[in-house]
GROMACS .gro file of C-alpha atoms in nm:
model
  115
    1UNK     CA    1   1.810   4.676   8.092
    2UNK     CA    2   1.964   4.955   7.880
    3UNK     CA    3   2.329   4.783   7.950
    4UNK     CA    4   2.191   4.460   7.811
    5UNK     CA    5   2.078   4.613   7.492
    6UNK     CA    6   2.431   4.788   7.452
    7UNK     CA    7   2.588   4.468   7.502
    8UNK     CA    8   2.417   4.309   7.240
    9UNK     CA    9   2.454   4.527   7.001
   10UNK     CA   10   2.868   4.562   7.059
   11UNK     CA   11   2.814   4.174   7.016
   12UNK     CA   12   2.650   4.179   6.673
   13UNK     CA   13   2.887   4.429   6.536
   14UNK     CA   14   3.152   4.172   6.669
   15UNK     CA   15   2.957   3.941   6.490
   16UNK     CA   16   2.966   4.127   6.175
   17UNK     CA   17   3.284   4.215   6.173
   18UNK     CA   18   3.395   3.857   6.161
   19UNK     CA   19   3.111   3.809   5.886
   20UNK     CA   20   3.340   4.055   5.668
   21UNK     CA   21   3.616   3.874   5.730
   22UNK     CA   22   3.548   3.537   5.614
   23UNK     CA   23   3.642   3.404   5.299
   24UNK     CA   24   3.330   3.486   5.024
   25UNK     CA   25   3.233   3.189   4.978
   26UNK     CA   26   3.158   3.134   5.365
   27UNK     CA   27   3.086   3.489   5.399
   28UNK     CA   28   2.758   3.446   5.126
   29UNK     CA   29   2.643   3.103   5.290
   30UNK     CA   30   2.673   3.240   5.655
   31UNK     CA   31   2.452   3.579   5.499
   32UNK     CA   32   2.205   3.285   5.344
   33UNK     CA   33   2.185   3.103   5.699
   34UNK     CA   34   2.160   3.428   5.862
   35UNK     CA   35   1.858   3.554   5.699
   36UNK     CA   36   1.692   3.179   5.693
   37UNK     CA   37   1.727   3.177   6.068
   38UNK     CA   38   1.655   3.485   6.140
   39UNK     CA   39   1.235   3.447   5.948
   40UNK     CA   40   1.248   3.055   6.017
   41UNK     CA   41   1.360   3.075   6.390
   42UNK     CA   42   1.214   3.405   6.498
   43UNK     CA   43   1.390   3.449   6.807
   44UNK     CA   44   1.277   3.729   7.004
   45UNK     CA   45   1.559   3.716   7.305
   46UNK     CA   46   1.864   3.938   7.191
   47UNK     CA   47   2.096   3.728   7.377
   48UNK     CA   48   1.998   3.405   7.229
   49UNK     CA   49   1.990   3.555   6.894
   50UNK     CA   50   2.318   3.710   6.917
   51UNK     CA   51   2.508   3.377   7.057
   52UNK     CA   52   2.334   3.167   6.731
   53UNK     CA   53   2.507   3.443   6.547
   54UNK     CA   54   2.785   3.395   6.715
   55UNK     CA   55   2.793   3.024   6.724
   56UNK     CA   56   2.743   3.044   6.325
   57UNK     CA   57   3.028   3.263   6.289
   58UNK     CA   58   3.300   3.002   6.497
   59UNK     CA   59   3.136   2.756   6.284
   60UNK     CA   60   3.213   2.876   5.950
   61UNK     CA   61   3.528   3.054   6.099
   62UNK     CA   62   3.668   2.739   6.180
   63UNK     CA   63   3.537   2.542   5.844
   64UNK     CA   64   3.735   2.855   5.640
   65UNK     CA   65   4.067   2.774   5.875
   66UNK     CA   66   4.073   2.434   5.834
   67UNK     CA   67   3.972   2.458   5.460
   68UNK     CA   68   3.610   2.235   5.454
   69UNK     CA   69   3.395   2.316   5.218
   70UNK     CA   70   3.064   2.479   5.272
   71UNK     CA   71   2.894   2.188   5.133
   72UNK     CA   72   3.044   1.950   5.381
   73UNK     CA   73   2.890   2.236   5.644
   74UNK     CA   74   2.617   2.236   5.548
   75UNK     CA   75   2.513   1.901   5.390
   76UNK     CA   76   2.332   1.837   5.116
   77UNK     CA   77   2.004   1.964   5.258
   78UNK     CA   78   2.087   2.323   5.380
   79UNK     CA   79   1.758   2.357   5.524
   80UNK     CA   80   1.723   2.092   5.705
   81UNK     CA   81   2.118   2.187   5.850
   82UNK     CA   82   1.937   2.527   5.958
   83UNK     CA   83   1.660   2.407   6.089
   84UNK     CA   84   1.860   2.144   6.289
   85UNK     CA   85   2.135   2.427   6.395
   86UNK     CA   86   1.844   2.692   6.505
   87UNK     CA   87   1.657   2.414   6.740
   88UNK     CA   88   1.952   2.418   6.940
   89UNK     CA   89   1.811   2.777   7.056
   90UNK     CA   90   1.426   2.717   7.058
   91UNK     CA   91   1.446   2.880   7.424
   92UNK     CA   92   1.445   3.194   7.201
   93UNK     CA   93   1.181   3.165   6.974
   94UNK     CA   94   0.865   3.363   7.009
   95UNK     CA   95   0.603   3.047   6.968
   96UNK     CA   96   0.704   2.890   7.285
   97UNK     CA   97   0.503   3.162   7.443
   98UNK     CA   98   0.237   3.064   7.227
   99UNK     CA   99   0.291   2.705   7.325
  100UNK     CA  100   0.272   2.770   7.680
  101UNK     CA  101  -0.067   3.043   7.629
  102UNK     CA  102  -0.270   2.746   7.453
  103UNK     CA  103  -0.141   2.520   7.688
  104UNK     CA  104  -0.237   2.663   7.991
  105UNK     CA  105  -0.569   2.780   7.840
  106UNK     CA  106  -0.726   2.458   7.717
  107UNK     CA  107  -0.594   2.339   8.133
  108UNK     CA  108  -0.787   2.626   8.275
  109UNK     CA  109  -1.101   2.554   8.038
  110UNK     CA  110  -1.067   2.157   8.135
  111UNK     CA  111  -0.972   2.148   8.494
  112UNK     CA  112  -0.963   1.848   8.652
  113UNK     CA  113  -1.244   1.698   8.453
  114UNK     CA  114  -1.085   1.612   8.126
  115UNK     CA  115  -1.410   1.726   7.887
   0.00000   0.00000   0.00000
């Protein structure tokens, strides 16, 4: 477990350090998504989080490189680019354990019976 934890967190500084490297523009828009994803998608599995970090950072990396502008990223609804970007790792987010709780409380309350 301890080897996992140390992997992800060599990953993130990775992560980071490519942050800092992109041009500033990029570099405040990723730090934007970033912090919207992070409250918005609450993903509580450190390797999911870290490869949405990831994927964000080849995604602006590449935008930077090729010279397309952060609007044409992001579109003209940067929340709704988020929110679309972050369901791509809903196997991370906290509420599908909630999901699955209620679910398989209001089955063991029913049963077969459908009240």
């Amino acid at each position: 477990m301890a080897i996992g934890w140390i992997e992800q967190k060599r990953r993130y500084r990775q992560y980071k350090a490519r942050k800092g490297q992109l041009p500033a523009k990029y570099r405040t828009a990723v730090d934007a998504l970033e912090r919207y994803l992070t409250y918005f998608g609450a993903i509580t599995i450190g390797d999911i989080l870290v490869l949405m970090l990831e994927d964000l950072a080849d995604l602006f990396e590449q935008a930077a490189d090729d010279g397309t502008p952060v609007r044409a990223v992001v579109g003209d609804d940067p929340v709704e680019f988020a929110e679309t970007f972050v369901a791509n790792y809903s196997e991370g987010q906290w509420i599908n354990k909630e999901r699955d709780r209620l679910t398989s409380t209001i089955d063991s309350i029913v049963g077969d019976d459908n009240e």
